PDB file of C-alpha atoms in Angstrom:
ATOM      1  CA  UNK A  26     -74.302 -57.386   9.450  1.00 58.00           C
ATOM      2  CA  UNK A  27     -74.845 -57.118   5.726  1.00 66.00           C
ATOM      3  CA  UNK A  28     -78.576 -56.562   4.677  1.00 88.00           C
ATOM      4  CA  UNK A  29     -78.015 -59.307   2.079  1.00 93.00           C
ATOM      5  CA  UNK A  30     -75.691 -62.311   2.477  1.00 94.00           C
ATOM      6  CA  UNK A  31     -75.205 -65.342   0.261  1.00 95.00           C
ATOM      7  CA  UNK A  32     -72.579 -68.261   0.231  1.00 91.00           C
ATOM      8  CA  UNK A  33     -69.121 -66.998  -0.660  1.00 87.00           C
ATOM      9  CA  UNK A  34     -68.698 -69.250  -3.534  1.00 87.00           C
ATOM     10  CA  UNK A  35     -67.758 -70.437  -5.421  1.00 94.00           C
ATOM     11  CA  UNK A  36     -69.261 -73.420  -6.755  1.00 95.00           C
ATOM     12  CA  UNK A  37     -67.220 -75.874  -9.227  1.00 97.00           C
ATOM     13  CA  UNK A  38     -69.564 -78.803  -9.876  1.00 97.00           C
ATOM     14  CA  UNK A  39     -69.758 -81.322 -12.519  1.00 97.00           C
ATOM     15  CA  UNK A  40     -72.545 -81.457 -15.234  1.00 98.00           C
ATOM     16  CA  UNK A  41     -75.632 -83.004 -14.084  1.00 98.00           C
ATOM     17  CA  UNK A  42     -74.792 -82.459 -10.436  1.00 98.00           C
ATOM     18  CA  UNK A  43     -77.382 -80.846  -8.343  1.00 98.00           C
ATOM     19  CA  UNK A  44     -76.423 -77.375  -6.482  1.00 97.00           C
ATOM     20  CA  UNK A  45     -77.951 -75.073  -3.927  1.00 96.00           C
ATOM     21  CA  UNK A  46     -77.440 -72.050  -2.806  1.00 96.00           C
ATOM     22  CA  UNK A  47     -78.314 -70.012   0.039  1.00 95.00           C
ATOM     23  CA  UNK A  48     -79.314 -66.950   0.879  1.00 96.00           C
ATOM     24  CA  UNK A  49     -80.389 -64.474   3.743  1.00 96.00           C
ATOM     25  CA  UNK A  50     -81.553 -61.333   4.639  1.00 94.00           C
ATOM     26  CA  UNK A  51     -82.235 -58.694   7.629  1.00 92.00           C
ATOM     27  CA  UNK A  52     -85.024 -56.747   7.305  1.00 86.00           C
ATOM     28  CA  UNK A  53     -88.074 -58.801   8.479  1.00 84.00           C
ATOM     29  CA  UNK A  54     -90.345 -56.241   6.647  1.00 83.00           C
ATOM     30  CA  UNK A  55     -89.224 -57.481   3.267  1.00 81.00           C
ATOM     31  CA  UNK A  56     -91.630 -58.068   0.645  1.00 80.00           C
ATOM     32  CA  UNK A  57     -90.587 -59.775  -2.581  1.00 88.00           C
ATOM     33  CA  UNK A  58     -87.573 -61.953  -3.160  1.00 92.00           C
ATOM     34  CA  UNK A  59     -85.667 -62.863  -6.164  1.00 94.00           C
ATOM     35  CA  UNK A  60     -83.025 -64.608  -8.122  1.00 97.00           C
ATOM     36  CA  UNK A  61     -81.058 -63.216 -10.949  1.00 97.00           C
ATOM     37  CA  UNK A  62     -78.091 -64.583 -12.858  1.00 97.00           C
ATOM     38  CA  UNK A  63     -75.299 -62.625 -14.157  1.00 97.00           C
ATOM     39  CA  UNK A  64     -72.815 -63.713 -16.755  1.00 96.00           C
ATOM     40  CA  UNK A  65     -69.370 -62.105 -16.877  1.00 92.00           C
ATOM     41  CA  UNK A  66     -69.291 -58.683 -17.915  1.00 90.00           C
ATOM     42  CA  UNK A  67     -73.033 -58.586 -18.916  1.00 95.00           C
ATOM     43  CA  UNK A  68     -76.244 -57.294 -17.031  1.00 96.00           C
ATOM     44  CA  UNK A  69     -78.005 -59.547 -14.733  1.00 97.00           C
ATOM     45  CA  UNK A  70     -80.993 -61.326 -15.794  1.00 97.00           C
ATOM     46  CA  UNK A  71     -83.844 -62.061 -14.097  1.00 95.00           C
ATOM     47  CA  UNK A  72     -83.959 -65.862 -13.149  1.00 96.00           C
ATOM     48  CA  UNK A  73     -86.996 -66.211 -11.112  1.00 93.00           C
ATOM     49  CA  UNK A  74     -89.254 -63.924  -8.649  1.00 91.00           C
ATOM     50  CA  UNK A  75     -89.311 -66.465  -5.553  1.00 91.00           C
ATOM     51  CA  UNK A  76     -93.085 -66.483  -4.256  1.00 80.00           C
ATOM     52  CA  UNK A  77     -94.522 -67.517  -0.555  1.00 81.00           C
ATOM     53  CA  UNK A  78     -95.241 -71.173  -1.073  1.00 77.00           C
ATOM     54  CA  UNK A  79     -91.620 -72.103  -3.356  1.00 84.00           C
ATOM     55  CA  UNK A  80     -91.606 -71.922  -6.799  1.00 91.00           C
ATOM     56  CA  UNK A  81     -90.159 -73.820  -9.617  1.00 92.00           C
ATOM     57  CA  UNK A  82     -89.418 -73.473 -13.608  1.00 93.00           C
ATOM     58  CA  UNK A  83     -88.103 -76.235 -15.275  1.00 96.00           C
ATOM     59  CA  UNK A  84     -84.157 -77.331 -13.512  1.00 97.00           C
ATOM     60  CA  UNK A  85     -84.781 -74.745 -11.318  1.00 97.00           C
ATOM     61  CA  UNK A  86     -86.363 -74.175  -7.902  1.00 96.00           C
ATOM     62  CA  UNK A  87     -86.689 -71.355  -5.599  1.00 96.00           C
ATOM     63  CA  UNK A  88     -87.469 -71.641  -1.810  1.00 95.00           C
ATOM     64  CA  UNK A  89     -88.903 -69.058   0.894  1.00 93.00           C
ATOM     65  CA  UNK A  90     -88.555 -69.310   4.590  1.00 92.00           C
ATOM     66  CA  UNK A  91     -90.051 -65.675   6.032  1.00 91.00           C
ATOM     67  CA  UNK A  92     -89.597 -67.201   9.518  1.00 91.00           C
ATOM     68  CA  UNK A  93     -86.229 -67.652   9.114  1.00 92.00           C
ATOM     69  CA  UNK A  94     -85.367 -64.796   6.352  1.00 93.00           C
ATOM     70  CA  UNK A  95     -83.952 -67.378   4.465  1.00 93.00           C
ATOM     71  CA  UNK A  96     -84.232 -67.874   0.292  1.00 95.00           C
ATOM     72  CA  UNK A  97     -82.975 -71.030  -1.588  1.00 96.00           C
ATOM     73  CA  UNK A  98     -82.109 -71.647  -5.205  1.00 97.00           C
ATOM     74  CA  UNK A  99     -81.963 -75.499  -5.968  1.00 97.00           C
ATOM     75  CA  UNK A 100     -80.476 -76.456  -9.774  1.00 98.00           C
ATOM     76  CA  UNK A 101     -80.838 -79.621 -10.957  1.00 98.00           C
ATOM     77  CA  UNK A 102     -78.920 -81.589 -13.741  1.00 98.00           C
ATOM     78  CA  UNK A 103     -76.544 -78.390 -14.065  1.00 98.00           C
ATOM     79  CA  UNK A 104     -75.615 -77.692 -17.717  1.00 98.00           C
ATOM     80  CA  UNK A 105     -72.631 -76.153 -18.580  1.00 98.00           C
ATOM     81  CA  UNK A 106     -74.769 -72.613 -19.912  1.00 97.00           C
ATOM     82  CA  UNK A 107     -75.376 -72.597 -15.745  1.00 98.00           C
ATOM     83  CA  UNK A 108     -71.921 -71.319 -15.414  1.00 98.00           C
ATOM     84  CA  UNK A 109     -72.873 -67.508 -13.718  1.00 97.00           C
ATOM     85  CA  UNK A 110     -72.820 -65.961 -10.720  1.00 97.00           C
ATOM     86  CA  UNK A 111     -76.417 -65.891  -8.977  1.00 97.00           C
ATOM     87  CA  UNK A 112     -77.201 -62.587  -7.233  1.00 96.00           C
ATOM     88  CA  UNK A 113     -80.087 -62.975  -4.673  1.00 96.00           C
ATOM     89  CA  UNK A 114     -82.145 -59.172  -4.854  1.00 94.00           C
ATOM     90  CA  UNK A 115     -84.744 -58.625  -1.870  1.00 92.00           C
ATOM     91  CA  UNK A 116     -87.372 -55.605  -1.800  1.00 88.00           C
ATOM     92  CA  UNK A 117     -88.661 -54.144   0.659  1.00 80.00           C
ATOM     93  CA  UNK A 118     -90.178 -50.607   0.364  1.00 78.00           C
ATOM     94  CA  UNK A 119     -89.149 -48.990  -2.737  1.00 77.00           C
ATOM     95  CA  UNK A 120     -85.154 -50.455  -2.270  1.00 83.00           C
ATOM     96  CA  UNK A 121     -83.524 -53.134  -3.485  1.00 89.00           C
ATOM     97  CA  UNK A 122     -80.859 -54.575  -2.051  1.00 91.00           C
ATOM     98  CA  UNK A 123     -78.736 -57.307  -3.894  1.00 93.00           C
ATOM     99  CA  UNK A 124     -76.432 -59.999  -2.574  1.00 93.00           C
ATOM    100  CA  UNK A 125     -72.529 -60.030  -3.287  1.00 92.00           C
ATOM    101  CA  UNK A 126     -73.908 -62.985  -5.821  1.00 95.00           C
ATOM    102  CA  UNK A 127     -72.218 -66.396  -5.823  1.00 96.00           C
ATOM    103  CA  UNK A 128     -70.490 -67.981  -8.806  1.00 96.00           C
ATOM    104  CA  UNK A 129     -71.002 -71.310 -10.337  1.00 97.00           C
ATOM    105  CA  UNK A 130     -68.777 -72.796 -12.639  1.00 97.00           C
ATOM    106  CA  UNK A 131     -70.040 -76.146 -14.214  1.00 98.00           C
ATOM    107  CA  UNK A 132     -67.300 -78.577 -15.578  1.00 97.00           C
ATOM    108  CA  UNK A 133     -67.616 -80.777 -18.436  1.00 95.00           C
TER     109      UNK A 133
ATOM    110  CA  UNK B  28     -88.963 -55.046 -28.829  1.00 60.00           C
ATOM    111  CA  UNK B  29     -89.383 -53.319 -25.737  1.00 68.00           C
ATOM    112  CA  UNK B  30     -86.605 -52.954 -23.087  1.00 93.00           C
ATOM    113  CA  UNK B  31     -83.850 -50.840 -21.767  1.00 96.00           C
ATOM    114  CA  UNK B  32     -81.634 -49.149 -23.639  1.00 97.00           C
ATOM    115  CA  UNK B  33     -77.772 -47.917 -22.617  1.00 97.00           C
ATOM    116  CA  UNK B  34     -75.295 -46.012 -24.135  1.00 93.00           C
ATOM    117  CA  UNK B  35     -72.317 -45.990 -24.799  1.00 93.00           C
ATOM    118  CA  UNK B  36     -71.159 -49.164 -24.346  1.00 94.00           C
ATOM    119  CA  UNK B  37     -67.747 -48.575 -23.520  1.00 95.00           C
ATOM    120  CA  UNK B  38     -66.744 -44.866 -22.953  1.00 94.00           C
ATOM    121  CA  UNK B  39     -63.027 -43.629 -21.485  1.00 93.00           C
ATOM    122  CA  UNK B  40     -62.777 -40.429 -20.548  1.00 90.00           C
ATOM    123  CA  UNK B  41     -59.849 -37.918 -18.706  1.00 90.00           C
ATOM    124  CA  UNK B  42     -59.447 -37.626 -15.299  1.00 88.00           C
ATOM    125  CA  UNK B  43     -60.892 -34.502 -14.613  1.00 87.00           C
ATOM    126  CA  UNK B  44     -64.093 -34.489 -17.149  1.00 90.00           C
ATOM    127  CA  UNK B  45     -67.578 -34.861 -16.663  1.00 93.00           C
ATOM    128  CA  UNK B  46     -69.287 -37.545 -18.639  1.00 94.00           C
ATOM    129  CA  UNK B  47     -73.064 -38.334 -19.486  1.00 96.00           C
ATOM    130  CA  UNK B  48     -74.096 -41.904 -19.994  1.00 97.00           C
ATOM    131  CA  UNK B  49     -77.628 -43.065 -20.931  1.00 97.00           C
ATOM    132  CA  UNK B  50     -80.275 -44.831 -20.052  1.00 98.00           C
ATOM    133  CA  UNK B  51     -84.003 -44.725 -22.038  1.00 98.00           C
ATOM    134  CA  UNK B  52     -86.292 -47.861 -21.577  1.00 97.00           C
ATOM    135  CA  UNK B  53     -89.825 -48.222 -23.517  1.00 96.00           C
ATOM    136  CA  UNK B  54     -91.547 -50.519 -20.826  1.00 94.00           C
ATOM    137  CA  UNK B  55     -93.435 -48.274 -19.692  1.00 93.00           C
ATOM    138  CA  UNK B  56     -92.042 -48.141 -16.091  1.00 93.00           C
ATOM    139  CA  UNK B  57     -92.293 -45.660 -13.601  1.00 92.00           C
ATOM    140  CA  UNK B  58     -88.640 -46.073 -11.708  1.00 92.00           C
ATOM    141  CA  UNK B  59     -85.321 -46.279 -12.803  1.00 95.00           C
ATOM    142  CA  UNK B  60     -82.344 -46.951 -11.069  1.00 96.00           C
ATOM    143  CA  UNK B  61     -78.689 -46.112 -11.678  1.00 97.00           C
ATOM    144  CA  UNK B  62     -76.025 -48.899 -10.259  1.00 97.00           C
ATOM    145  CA  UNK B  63     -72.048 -49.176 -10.213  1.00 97.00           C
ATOM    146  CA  UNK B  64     -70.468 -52.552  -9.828  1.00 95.00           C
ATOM    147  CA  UNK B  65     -66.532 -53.090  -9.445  1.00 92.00           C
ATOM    148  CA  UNK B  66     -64.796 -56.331 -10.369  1.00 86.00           C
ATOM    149  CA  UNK B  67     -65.800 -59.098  -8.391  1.00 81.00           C
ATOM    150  CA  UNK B  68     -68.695 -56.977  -6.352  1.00 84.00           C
ATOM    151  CA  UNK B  69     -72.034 -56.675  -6.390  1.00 86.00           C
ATOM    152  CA  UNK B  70     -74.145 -54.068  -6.847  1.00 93.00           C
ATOM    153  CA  UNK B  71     -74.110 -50.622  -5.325  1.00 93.00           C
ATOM    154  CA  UNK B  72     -77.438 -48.104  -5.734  1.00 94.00           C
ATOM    155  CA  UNK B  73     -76.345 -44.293  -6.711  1.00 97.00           C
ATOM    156  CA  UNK B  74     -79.684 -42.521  -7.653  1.00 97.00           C
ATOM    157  CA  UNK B  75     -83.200 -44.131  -8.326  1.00 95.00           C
ATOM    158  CA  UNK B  76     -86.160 -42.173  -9.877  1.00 95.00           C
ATOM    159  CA  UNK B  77     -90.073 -43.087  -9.218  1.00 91.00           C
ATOM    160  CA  UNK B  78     -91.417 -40.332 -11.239  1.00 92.00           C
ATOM    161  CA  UNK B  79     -90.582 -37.607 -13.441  1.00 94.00           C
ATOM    162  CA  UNK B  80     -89.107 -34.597 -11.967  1.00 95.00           C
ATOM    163  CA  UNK B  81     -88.186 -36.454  -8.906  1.00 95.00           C
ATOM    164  CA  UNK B  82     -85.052 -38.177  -7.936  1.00 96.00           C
ATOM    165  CA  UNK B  83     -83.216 -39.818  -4.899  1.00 95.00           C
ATOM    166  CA  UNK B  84     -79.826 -40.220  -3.861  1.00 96.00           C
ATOM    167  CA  UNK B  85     -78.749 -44.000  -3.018  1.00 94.00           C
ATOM    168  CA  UNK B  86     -75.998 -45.268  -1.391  1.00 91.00           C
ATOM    169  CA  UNK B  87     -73.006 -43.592  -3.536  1.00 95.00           C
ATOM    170  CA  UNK B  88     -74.338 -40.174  -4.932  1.00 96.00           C
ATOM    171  CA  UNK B  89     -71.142 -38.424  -4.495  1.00 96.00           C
ATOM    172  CA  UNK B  90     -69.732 -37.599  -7.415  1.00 96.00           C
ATOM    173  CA  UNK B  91     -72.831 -38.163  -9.740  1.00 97.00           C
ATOM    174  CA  UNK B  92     -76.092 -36.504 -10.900  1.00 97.00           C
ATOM    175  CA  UNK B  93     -78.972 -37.346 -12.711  1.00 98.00           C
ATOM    176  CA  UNK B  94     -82.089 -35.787 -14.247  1.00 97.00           C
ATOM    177  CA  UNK B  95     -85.643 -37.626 -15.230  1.00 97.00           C
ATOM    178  CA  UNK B  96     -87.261 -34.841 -17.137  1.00 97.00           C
ATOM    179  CA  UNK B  97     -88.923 -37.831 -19.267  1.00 96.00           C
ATOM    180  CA  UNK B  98     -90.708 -40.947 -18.091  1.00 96.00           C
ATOM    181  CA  UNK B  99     -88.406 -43.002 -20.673  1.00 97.00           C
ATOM    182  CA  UNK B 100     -84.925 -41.457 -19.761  1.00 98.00           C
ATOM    183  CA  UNK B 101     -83.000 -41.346 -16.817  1.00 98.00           C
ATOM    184  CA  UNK B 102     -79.248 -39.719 -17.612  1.00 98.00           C
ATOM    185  CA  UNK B 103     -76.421 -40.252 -15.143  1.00 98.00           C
ATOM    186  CA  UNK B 104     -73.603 -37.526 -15.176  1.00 97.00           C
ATOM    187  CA  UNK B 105     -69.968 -38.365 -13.429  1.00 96.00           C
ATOM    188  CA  UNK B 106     -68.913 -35.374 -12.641  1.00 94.00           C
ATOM    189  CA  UNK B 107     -64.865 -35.108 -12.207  1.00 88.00           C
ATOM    190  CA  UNK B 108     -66.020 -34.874  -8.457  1.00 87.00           C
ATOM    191  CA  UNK B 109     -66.261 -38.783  -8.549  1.00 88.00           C
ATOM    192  CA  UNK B 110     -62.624 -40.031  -6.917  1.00 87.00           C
ATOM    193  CA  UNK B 111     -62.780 -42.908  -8.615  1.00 90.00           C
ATOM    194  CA  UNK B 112     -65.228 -43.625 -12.022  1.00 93.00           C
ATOM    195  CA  UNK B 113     -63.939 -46.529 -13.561  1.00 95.00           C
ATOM    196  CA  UNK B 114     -66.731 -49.285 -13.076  1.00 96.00           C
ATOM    197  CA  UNK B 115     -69.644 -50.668 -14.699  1.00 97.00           C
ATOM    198  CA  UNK B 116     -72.596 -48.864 -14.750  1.00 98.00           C
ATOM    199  CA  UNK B 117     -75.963 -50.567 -14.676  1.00 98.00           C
ATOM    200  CA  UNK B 118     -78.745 -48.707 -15.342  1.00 98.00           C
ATOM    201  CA  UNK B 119     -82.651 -50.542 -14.223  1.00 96.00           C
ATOM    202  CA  UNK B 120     -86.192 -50.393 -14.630  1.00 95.00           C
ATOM    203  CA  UNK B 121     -89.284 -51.801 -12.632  1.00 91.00           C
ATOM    204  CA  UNK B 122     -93.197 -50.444 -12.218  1.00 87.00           C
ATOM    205  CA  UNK B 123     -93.444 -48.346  -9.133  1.00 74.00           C
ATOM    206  CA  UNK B 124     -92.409 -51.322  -6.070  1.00 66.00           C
ATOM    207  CA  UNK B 125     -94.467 -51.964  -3.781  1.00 60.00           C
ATOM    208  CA  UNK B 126     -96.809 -54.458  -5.126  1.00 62.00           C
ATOM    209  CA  UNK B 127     -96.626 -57.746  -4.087  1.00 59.00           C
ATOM    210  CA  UNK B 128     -95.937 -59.117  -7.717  1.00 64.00           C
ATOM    211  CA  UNK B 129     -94.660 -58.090 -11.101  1.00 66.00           C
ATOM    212  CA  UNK B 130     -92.574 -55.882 -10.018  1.00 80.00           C
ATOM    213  CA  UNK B 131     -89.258 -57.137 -10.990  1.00 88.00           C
ATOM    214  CA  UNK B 132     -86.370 -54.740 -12.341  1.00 91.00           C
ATOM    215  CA  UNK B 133     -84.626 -54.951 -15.489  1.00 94.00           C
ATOM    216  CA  UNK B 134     -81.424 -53.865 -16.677  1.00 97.00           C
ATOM    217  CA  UNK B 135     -80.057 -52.432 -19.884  1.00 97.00           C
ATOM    218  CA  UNK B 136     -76.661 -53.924 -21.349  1.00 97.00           C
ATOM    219  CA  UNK B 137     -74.190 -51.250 -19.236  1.00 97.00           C
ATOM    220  CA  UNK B 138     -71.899 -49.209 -20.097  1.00 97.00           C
ATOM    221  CA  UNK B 139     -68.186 -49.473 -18.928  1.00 96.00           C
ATOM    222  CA  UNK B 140     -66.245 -46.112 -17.855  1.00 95.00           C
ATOM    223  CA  UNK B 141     -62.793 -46.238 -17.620  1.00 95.00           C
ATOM    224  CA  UNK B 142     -60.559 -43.400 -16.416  1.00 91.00           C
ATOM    225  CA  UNK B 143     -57.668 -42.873 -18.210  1.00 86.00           C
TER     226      UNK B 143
END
């Protein structure tokens, strides 16, 4: 089982629509959880650290379910500019360990 | 502006030659983190530093070396040893992890290799 595992993807939605995505992970001992976009052939970015209690900024809002080693990325009222593929990164120790990343592609 | 710094931005080399890319950030971290990513994968960990002086292999070290002999650089060499170099190579920063908070990583702009 991969450490890191995230829908396969990908996502074609229409502007405004609201998507989700999904993530898990293995090791129970993991400590911080996070999302990060990546556009094509650039560096991922750092979307948003997701914290205990669920987090949001602005369209966007992260979930975290320790019980069930699950994370959650809601966007709402996609934009085109949303088009990336969304890598899920979880810490624990000194490693990180990234998901395979799922794309979205908003349509006009 | 701080941030992380990569060069070059696109490099080709021989088959059969070593290369050096680099990586220098000015955040003041402590680690940095050398990644490869292939087209349409994710992210793969070949060396990470904590401190200066000290190194660690990750997941695909063959074929590659690094040094930290400063706190803001952290060179990655492909040696001809490396079967197959063409990728993109990501190069991070975060403060030591560990904490429960700020400690995020960062990337530079990458550099792409391509064997020729």
């Amino acid at each position: 089982r991969k450490e890191v595992e995230q829908d396969p993807g990908p996502f074609n939605v229409p502007e405004g629509a609201t998507v989700a995505f999904n993530c898990t992970y293995s090791n129970s001992a993991s400590q911080s959880f996070f999302w990060y976009r990546q556009d094509c052939r650039k560096e991922p970015k750092l979307l948003m650290s997701v914290y205990s209690s669920g987090n949001e900024d602005g369209r966007f809002t992260a979930q975290l379910n320790r019980a069930s080693q699950y994370i959650s990325l809601l966007i709402r009222d996609s934009k085109l500019s949303d088009s990336a593929t969304y890598l899920c990164v979880v810490l624990y120790g000194q490693n990180f360990v990234f998901g395979p990343g799922t794309r979205l592609s908003v349509l006009p | 502006d701080g941030g992380i710094t990569q060069s070059p931005k696109y490099l080709f080399r021989k088959e059969g030659q070593n290369v050096t890319l680099s990586c220098e950030q000015n955040l003041n971290h402590d680690a940095m983190y050398w990644y490869r990513q292939d087209p349409g994968q994710g992210l793969r960990l070949i060396y990470y530093s904590q401190i200066v002086n000290d190194f660690q292999k990750g997941d695909i070290a063959e074929g590659y070396s690094v040094s930290r002999e400063k706190k803001e650089s952290f060179p990655l060499t492909v040696t001809s040893a490396q079967k197959n170099p063409t990728a993109f190579y990501l190069c991070a920063s975060s403060i030591v992890p560990g904490l429960s908070y700020g400690n995020e990583q960062f990337f530079g702009p990458g550099t792409r290799l391509t064997v020729l």
